[in-house]
Coordinates of C-alpha atoms and ligand atoms in Angstrom, one line a residue:
Chain A
M1 CA 0.0 0.0 0.0
T2 CA 1.2 3.5 -0.8
P3 CA 1.5 5.7 2.3
V4 CA -0.2 9.1 1.9
L5 CA 1.3 10.3 5.2
T6 CA 4.6 9.2 6.7
I7 CA 5.7 10.3 10.1
R8 CA 9.2 9.3 11.5
G9 CA 10.7 10.2 14.8
L10 CA 8.4 13.2 15.3
S11 CA 9.1 15.2 18.5
F12 CA 7.5 18.5 19.5
S13 CA 7.5 20.8 22.4
Y14 CA 5.5 24.0 23.0
D15 CA 7.9 25.5 25.5
G16 CA 11.2 23.9 24.6
K17 CA 11.1 21.9 27.8
R18 CA 8.3 19.4 28.0
K19 CA 8.1 17.2 25.0
I20 CA 4.5 16.6 24.1
L21 CA 5.5 14.3 21.2
N22 CA 8.6 12.3 21.6
G23 CA 9.4 10.1 18.6
V24 CA 6.1 9.4 16.9
D25 CA 6.2 6.9 14.0
L26 CA 3.0 6.5 12.0
D27 CA 1.9 5.7 8.4
L28 CA -1.4 6.5 6.8
N29 CA -2.3 4.5 3.7
A30 CA -4.5 5.4 0.7
G31 CA -8.2 4.7 1.2
E32 CA -7.8 4.3 5.0
S33 CA -9.5 5.8 7.9
L34 CA -7.4 6.0 11.1
A35 CA -8.6 6.8 14.6
L36 CA -6.0 8.3 16.9
M37 CA -6.8 7.6 20.5
G38 CA -5.2 8.5 23.8
Y39 CA -5.7 10.2 27.1
S40 CA -6.8 13.8 27.2
G41 CA -3.7 15.9 27.0
S42 CA -1.7 13.1 25.3
G43 CA -1.0 15.3 22.3
K44 CA -3.6 14.2 19.7
T45 CA -4.6 17.7 18.7
T46 CA -0.9 18.7 18.7
L47 CA -0.1 15.8 16.3
L48 CA -3.0 16.8 13.9
K49 CA -1.9 20.4 13.9
I50 CA 1.6 19.5 13.0
V51 CA 0.4 17.3 10.1
A52 CA -1.9 20.2 9.0
G53 CA 1.2 22.4 8.9
L54 CA -0.1 24.7 11.7
L55 CA 2.6 24.0 14.3
Y56 CA 6.3 24.2 13.8
P57 CA 9.2 23.8 14.3
Y58 CA 9.4 20.2 15.1
E59 CA 12.0 17.4 15.0
G60 CA 11.6 14.4 12.7
V61 CA 10.0 13.8 9.4
V62 CA 6.4 14.5 8.3
Q63 CA 5.9 13.6 4.7
V64 CA 2.6 14.2 3.1
K65 CA 1.7 13.0 -0.4
A66 CA -1.1 15.4 -1.2
G67 CA -1.6 18.1 -3.8
K68 CA -1.7 21.8 -3.2
N69 CA -3.9 22.6 -0.2
G70 CA -4.5 18.9 -0.1
I71 CA -4.9 18.7 3.7
G72 CA -8.3 19.5 5.2
Y73 CA -8.5 20.2 8.9
I74 CA -11.6 20.3 11.1
P75 CA -10.6 21.8 14.5
Q76 CA -11.9 20.4 17.8
N77 CA -14.7 23.0 18.0
V78 CA -15.1 23.2 14.2
G79 CA -14.1 26.9 13.9
L80 CA -17.0 28.3 11.9
V81 CA -17.5 32.0 11.4
K82 CA -20.7 32.4 13.5
N83 CA -22.3 35.5 12.0
I84 CA -22.2 34.4 8.3
S85 CA -24.4 31.7 6.7
A86 CA -23.7 28.0 6.4
L87 CA -23.1 28.4 2.7
E88 CA -20.7 31.3 3.1
N89 CA -18.7 29.2 5.6
V90 CA -18.5 26.3 3.2
L91 CA -17.3 28.7 0.5
L92 CA -14.4 29.8 2.7
G93 CA -13.0 26.3 2.1
S94 CA -12.3 27.3 -1.5
L95 CA -10.4 30.5 -0.6
G96 CA -7.1 28.8 -1.8
R97 CA -8.6 28.0 -5.1
V98 CA -10.2 31.2 -6.3
G99 CA -7.2 33.4 -6.3
F100 CA -6.2 36.5 -4.3
F101 CA -8.6 39.1 -5.6
N102 CA -11.6 36.9 -5.9
G103 CA -10.9 35.8 -2.4
L104 CA -10.6 39.3 -1.1
L105 CA -13.8 40.4 -2.8
G106 CA -15.6 37.3 -1.8
R107 CA -16.3 36.3 -5.5
F108 CA -16.5 32.6 -5.6
G109 CA -17.9 31.9 -9.1
D110 CA -18.4 28.2 -9.9
E111 CA -17.5 27.3 -6.4
V112 CA -21.0 28.4 -5.2
E113 CA -22.5 25.5 -7.1
R114 CA -20.0 23.0 -5.6
A115 CA -20.8 24.4 -2.2
Y116 CA -24.5 23.8 -2.7
G117 CA -23.8 20.3 -4.0
L118 CA -21.8 19.5 -0.8
L119 CA -24.4 20.9 1.5
E120 CA -26.9 18.7 -0.3
E121 CA -24.7 15.6 0.1
L122 CA -24.5 16.3 3.8
G123 CA -28.2 16.9 4.1
L124 CA -27.9 20.6 4.8
S125 CA -29.7 22.1 1.8
E126 CA -32.4 23.7 3.8
H127 CA -29.9 25.3 6.2
A128 CA -27.7 26.9 3.5
D129 CA -28.8 30.4 4.3
R130 CA -28.9 30.2 8.1
K131 CA -26.3 31.8 10.2
A132 CA -23.7 29.3 11.4
G133 CA -24.0 30.4 15.0
L134 CA -27.7 29.4 15.0
L135 CA -27.1 25.8 13.8
S136 CA -27.3 22.8 16.0
G137 CA -24.1 21.0 16.9
G138 CA -24.5 18.2 14.3
E139 CA -25.3 20.7 11.6
R140 CA -22.2 22.7 12.5
Q141 CA -20.1 19.6 12.2
R142 CA -21.5 18.8 8.8
V143 CA -20.9 22.4 7.6
A144 CA -17.3 22.1 8.7
V145 CA -17.0 18.8 6.8
A146 CA -18.4 20.5 3.7
R147 CA -16.0 23.4 4.1
S148 CA -13.0 21.0 4.2
L149 CA -14.3 19.1 1.2
M150 CA -14.3 22.3 -0.8
Q151 CA -10.5 22.1 -0.8
A152 CA -10.8 18.7 -2.5
P153 CA -8.3 17.3 0.0
S154 CA -6.4 14.1 -0.1
I155 CA -6.3 13.9 3.6
L156 CA -9.0 15.0 6.1
L157 CA -7.9 15.6 9.6
A158 CA -10.8 15.7 12.0
D159 CA -10.2 16.6 15.7
E160 CA -12.9 14.9 17.9
F161 CA -15.5 16.2 15.5
V162 CA -18.4 14.3 17.0
S163 CA -17.5 14.4 20.7
D164 CA -20.1 17.1 21.5
L165 CA -22.9 15.2 19.8
D166 CA -25.4 12.8 21.2
V167 CA -24.9 9.3 19.9
I168 CA -27.6 9.4 17.3
N169 CA -26.2 12.5 15.7
A170 CA -22.6 11.3 16.1
V171 CA -23.4 8.1 14.2
E172 CA -25.2 10.1 11.5
V173 CA -22.3 12.6 11.0
M174 CA -19.7 9.9 11.1
K175 CA -21.6 7.8 8.6
L176 CA -22.0 10.6 6.1
T177 CA -18.4 11.7 6.5
T178 CA -16.8 8.3 6.2
E179 CA -19.0 7.4 3.2
I180 CA -18.1 10.6 1.4
C181 CA -14.4 10.1 2.1
R182 CA -14.5 6.6 0.9
R183 CA -16.2 7.6 -2.3
K184 CA -13.9 10.4 -3.0
N185 CA -10.8 8.4 -1.9
I186 CA -9.9 10.8 0.9
V187 CA -7.8 9.5 3.8
L188 CA -9.3 10.2 7.2
M189 CA -7.3 10.8 10.3
M190 CA -9.5 11.4 13.3
T191 CA -8.9 11.8 17.0
M192 CA -11.6 9.9 18.9
H193 CA -12.6 8.9 22.4
D194 CA -15.6 6.7 21.8
T195 CA -14.7 3.0 21.2
Y196 CA -18.1 2.3 19.8
L197 CA -17.7 4.9 17.1
V198 CA -14.2 3.7 16.5
N199 CA -15.4 0.1 16.0
Q200 CA -18.0 1.3 13.5
F201 CA -16.3 3.9 11.4
A202 CA -12.5 3.5 11.5
D203 CA -10.3 1.0 9.8
R204 CA -7.3 1.2 12.1
V205 CA -6.5 2.6 15.5
A206 CA -3.3 4.2 16.7
V207 CA -2.9 4.8 20.4
L208 CA -0.8 7.8 21.5
N209 CA 0.7 7.8 25.0
E210 CA 3.7 9.5 26.6
G211 CA 4.6 11.1 23.3
K212 CA 4.7 7.9 21.2
I213 CA 2.4 5.6 19.2
K214 CA 2.2 2.9 21.8
A215 CA 0.1 0.5 19.8
Q216 CA -1.7 0.0 16.5
M217 CA -4.5 -2.4 15.7
P218 CA -7.6 -3.0 13.5
A219 CA -10.3 -0.7 14.7
R220 CA -12.9 -3.5 15.3
E221 CA -10.6 -5.1 17.9
V222 CA -10.7 -2.0 20.1
D223 CA -12.6 -2.0 23.4
V224 CA -12.2 -0.2 26.7
K225 CA -10.4 -3.1 28.2
S226 CA -7.7 -3.5 25.6
L227 CA -7.3 0.3 25.5
S228 CA -6.7 0.6 29.2
A229 CA -4.3 -2.3 29.1
I230 CA -2.2 -0.5 26.5
L231 CA -2.4 2.8 28.3
S232 CA -1.4 1.3 31.6
G233 CA 1.7 0.0 29.8
G234 CA 0.8 -3.7 29.8
K235 CA 0.6 -4.6 26.2
T236 CA 2.3 -3.1 23.2
G237 CA 2.3 -3.7 19.4
Chain B
M1 CA -26.4 84.4 31.6
F2 CA -30.2 84.3 31.5
P3 CA -32.3 84.5 29.4
P4 CA -30.3 82.9 26.6
D5 CA -29.8 85.2 23.7
L6 CA -31.7 83.6 20.8
S7 CA -30.0 85.8 18.2
A8 CA -27.0 83.6 18.6
F9 CA -29.0 80.7 17.3
G10 CA -27.8 81.0 13.7
D11 CA -24.1 81.2 14.7
A12 CA -24.5 78.3 17.2
L13 CA -26.1 76.1 14.6
T14 CA -23.4 76.8 12.0
A15 CA -20.6 76.2 14.5
L16 CA -22.2 73.0 15.8
A17 CA -22.6 71.6 12.3
E18 CA -18.9 72.2 11.8
T19 CA -18.2 70.3 15.1
V20 CA -20.3 67.4 14.0
Q21 CA -18.5 67.4 10.6
I22 CA -15.1 67.4 12.3
A23 CA -16.1 64.5 14.5
F24 CA -17.6 62.5 11.7
V25 CA -14.9 62.9 9.0
G26 CA -12.2 62.5 11.7
T27 CA -13.8 59.3 12.9
V28 CA -14.1 57.9 9.4
I29 CA -10.5 58.7 8.5
G30 CA -9.3 57.2 11.7
F31 CA -11.4 54.1 11.1
V32 CA -10.2 53.5 7.5
F33 CA -6.6 53.5 8.7
S34 CA -7.1 51.6 12.0
L35 CA -8.7 48.5 10.3
P36 CA -5.6 47.4 8.3
V37 CA -3.1 48.5 10.9
S38 CA -4.9 46.7 13.8
A39 CA -4.9 43.6 11.7
L40 CA -1.1 43.8 11.5
A41 CA -1.0 43.6 15.3
L42 CA -2.4 40.1 15.3
R43 CA 0.1 37.6 16.7
N44 CA -1.5 34.5 15.3
I45 CA -1.3 35.8 11.7
F46 CA 1.7 38.1 11.4
P47 CA 5.3 37.5 12.6
P48 CA 6.5 38.9 15.9
W49 CA 8.6 41.8 14.5
V50 CA 5.6 43.1 12.7
T51 CA 3.2 42.8 15.6
S52 CA 5.5 44.3 18.2
T53 CA 6.5 47.2 16.0
V54 CA 2.8 48.0 15.3
R55 CA 1.8 47.7 18.9
W56 CA 4.7 49.9 20.0
L57 CA 3.8 52.6 17.5
L58 CA 0.1 52.5 18.4
G59 CA 1.0 52.8 22.1
I60 CA 2.9 56.0 21.4
V61 CA 0.0 57.5 19.3
R62 CA -2.4 56.7 22.0
T63 CA -0.6 58.4 24.8
V64 CA -1.0 61.8 23.1
P65 CA -4.3 63.5 24.0
V66 CA -6.6 64.9 21.3
L67 CA -6.1 68.5 22.3
F68 CA -2.3 68.1 21.9
W69 CA -2.8 66.7 18.4
A70 CA -5.1 69.7 17.7
V71 CA -2.3 72.1 18.7
V72 CA 0.2 70.2 16.5
F73 CA -2.1 70.4 13.5
V74 CA -3.0 74.0 14.0
I75 CA 0.7 74.7 13.8
A76 CA 1.1 72.4 10.8
V77 CA -2.0 73.3 8.6
G78 CA -3.2 76.5 10.3
L79 CA -6.3 77.5 12.2
G80 CA -9.6 76.0 11.3
P81 CA -11.6 72.8 11.0
L82 CA -9.0 70.9 8.9
A83 CA -6.6 70.9 11.9
G84 CA -9.5 69.6 14.1
T85 CA -10.4 66.9 11.7
L86 CA -6.8 65.7 11.5
A87 CA -6.5 65.7 15.2
V88 CA -9.7 63.7 15.7
A89 CA -8.5 61.3 12.9
V90 CA -5.1 60.6 14.5
Y91 CA -6.6 60.2 17.9
S92 CA -9.4 57.9 16.7
F93 CA -6.8 55.9 14.7
G94 CA -4.8 55.2 17.8
Y95 CA -7.8 54.4 20.0
L96 CA -9.7 52.3 17.5
S97 CA -6.7 50.3 16.5
K98 CA -6.2 49.2 20.1
L99 CA -9.9 48.4 20.5
F100 CA -9.9 46.5 17.3
Y101 CA -6.8 44.4 17.7
E102 CA -8.1 43.4 21.2
A103 CA -11.4 42.4 19.6
F104 CA -9.6 40.6 16.7
E105 CA -7.4 38.7 19.1
A106 CA -10.6 37.3 20.7
V107 CA -11.5 35.8 17.4
D108 CA -11.6 32.0 17.6
A109 CA -8.1 30.7 16.8
E110 CA -9.8 27.6 15.3
V111 CA -11.4 29.7 12.6
I112 CA -8.0 30.9 11.6
D113 CA -6.5 27.4 11.7
A114 CA -9.3 25.9 9.6
L115 CA -8.8 28.6 7.0
K116 CA -5.0 28.6 7.0
V117 CA -5.0 25.1 5.6
T118 CA -7.0 26.1 2.6
G119 CA -3.8 27.9 1.3
V120 CA -5.3 31.4 1.7
S121 CA -3.1 34.5 1.8
R122 CA -2.9 36.4 5.1
L123 CA -4.8 39.4 3.8
V124 CA -7.8 37.3 2.6
L125 CA -7.6 35.4 5.9
V126 CA -7.9 38.6 7.8
R127 CA -10.9 39.7 5.7
H128 CA -12.8 36.5 6.1
A129 CA -11.9 35.1 9.5
V130 CA -11.1 38.2 11.5
F131 CA -13.3 41.0 10.1
S132 CA -16.4 38.9 9.6
E133 CA -16.1 37.4 13.1
S134 CA -15.7 40.9 14.6
M135 CA -18.2 42.9 12.6
N136 CA -20.5 43.6 15.5
T137 CA -17.7 44.7 17.7
I138 CA -16.3 46.9 14.9
V139 CA -19.6 48.7 14.4
S140 CA -20.3 49.1 18.1
Q141 CA -16.9 50.6 18.8
L142 CA -17.1 52.8 15.8
L143 CA -20.3 54.3 17.2
F144 CA -18.7 54.7 20.6
M145 CA -15.8 56.5 19.0
F146 CA -18.1 58.9 17.1
E147 CA -20.0 59.7 20.3
Y148 CA -16.7 60.3 22.1
N149 CA -15.4 62.5 19.3
I150 CA -18.5 64.7 19.2
R151 CA -17.7 65.6 22.8
S152 CA -14.0 66.1 22.3
S153 CA -14.6 68.1 19.0
A154 CA -16.6 70.6 21.0
V155 CA -13.5 71.8 22.8
L156 CA -11.1 71.7 19.9
G157 CA -12.1 75.3 19.1
F158 CA -10.4 76.4 22.3
V159 CA -7.0 75.9 20.5
G160 CA -8.3 77.2 17.2
A161 CA -9.0 73.9 15.6
G162 CA -12.5 74.7 14.4
G163 CA -16.1 74.0 15.5
V164 CA -18.3 75.3 18.3
G165 CA -15.5 75.7 20.8
F166 CA -14.2 78.6 18.9
L167 CA -17.6 80.4 19.3
M168 CA -17.6 79.6 23.0
V169 CA -14.2 81.2 23.5
S170 CA -15.2 84.3 21.6
Y171 CA -18.4 84.8 23.6
I172 CA -16.5 84.4 26.8
E173 CA -13.9 86.9 25.7
S174 CA -16.6 89.4 24.6
L175 CA -18.5 88.7 27.9
S176 CA -21.6 87.7 25.9
Y177 CA -22.8 85.2 28.4
S178 CA -26.4 85.1 27.2
S179 CA -25.1 84.0 23.8
L180 CA -22.8 81.5 25.5
T181 CA -25.8 80.0 27.2
T182 CA -27.5 79.5 23.8
V183 CA -24.4 77.8 22.4
L184 CA -24.0 75.5 25.5
V185 CA -27.7 74.5 25.4
F186 CA -27.5 73.6 21.7
T187 CA -24.2 71.7 22.2
L188 CA -25.7 69.7 25.0
A189 CA -28.8 69.0 22.9
T190 CA -26.6 67.8 20.0
V191 CA -24.5 65.5 22.2
L192 CA -27.7 64.0 23.6
A193 CA -29.3 63.6 20.2
I194 CA -26.2 61.8 18.8
D195 CA -26.1 59.6 21.9
F196 CA -29.8 58.8 21.4
L197 CA -29.3 58.1 17.7
S198 CA -26.4 55.8 18.2
G199 CA -28.2 54.1 21.0
Y200 CA -31.0 53.5 18.5
V201 CA -28.7 52.1 15.9
R202 CA -27.1 49.8 18.5
R203 CA -30.5 48.4 19.7
R204 CA -31.8 48.1 16.2
F205 CA -28.8 46.5 14.5
L206 CA -26.7 45.0 17.4
P207 CA -29.3 43.5 19.7
G208 CA -27.9 42.0 22.9
F209 CA -24.5 43.4 22.1
R210 CA -22.6 45.4 24.8
P211 CA -19.7 47.5 23.7
A212 CA -16.4 47.1 25.4
S213 CA -16.0 50.3 27.4
A214 CA -12.8 52.2 26.8
Ligands
ATP301 N1 -0.5 26.3 22.8 C1 0.0 25.5 23.8 N2 1.0 25.9 24.5 C2 1.5 25.2 25.5 N3 1.0 23.9 25.8 C3 0.0 23.4 25.1 C4 -0.6 24.2 24.0 N4 -1.5 23.5 23.5 C5 -1.6 22.3 24.2 N5 -0.6 22.3 25.1 C6 -0.4 21.2 26.0 O1 0.1 20.1 25.3 C7 -0.5 18.8 25.8 C8 -1.2 18.1 24.7 O2 -2.3 18.9 24.3 P1 -3.3 18.4 23.1 O3 -4.3 19.4 23.0 O4 -2.5 18.0 21.9 O5 -3.9 17.1 23.8 P2 -5.1 16.2 23.3 O6 -4.6 14.8 23.3 O7 -5.7 16.7 22.0 O8 -6.2 16.3 24.5 P3 -7.8 16.3 24.4 O9 -8.2 14.9 24.3 O10 -8.2 16.8 25.7 O11 -8.2 17.1 23.3 C9 -1.4 19.2 26.9 O12 -0.7 19.0 28.1 C10 -1.6 20.7 26.8 O13 -1.7 21.4 28.0
MG302 MG1 -7.5 17.6 21.5

């Protein structure tokens, strides 16, 4: 399998003293969806931000095989602009495609049609003109997914993007997102807490602990017991 | 001082109109310059040498009171409303820039992160992530600045920088206290009217939004 993302010996510190990441090795293959698990504070968000190119400098190698602007990133609290509409938020995802002046003037041309198309795919057609700040949690998550897809990414990084949702909504959003990503051949890397959702929607799991990937396994094998065994240092590999 | 001399009505109105113009044009000019400059003070978008330089310069501009700017511009461009307008513009620029970059800094860092990865340039990023998110704050603080400038423009005439203050000084000097009363009453009425108007705009367009006091 061709790796789309290769990480070798990645170390990172915010303050130059405490190493949040300390020798992370991880591959991500084409067509795969990976769940990154680990304690709160273990550095999952940090790792995603580094892959997204938002945090530097770091030690080690992070190699991404993706086109221009080929990495989509959905932050932990989705990061929508609240006082503009869902559609306008989705359009912001194509800012890197429309060029400087069009971007500055907010002229999106053909991208508008694509945005409507994505909103429809995510079941948001009727919410297109509503202010993002007035949308429900699940609707906001889906708008954020649509915004990322506007970039036509090769990799989509999603930081706990269903953690705030009730289980019904979480399942729906996860289902839609993983289906679309599979269809468009987008690699998914998600940080997640919920083992049920991991079982259902991820292919593989990587467990981050003490700055390293402590274990990797097929997602369907993950349960709370095996996780806590890994995290308490019992089992590796 | 009583009764007010109503024959001063015409002069008072003309001078007050000039004061309102000084405040309005000065606020607008200050605003136009403060928007881009305050964006340059944003630490999560621009490099440290840019943000610290901008913040340092703004700090200096802000320590100078508006009356001092008025004196400077009277010397530079001569007596009259132009000096007053420039003074109000520079003062507003310093003040609004500070209010704006503090508001901008409160913009959700995640919005900026999510848009950075799209490959957008910094300027476009500022326009869409920062300005859109802060639009209510921008409008609210602009109104506040205008109200404030109406008050401060009223005294700019004391140093010859135009507006109603000049009339006040000349009535004091000629001991025309009844006329002075007329001018004071109309000035007070104008200030109250502007406050009322901007209060209305606030309630109508920014419901539930409280301005940061300065
Ligand atoms: N900007 C920052 N400056 C300094 N330290 C930070 C910063 N951001 C995060 N940290 C620290 O780095 C560590 C890892 O944080 P990170 O957000 O990556 O964890 P996480 O695994 O995503 O946690 P959670 O599951 O709670 O989201 C934490 O101890 C956190 O306090
Ligand atoms: Mg996190």
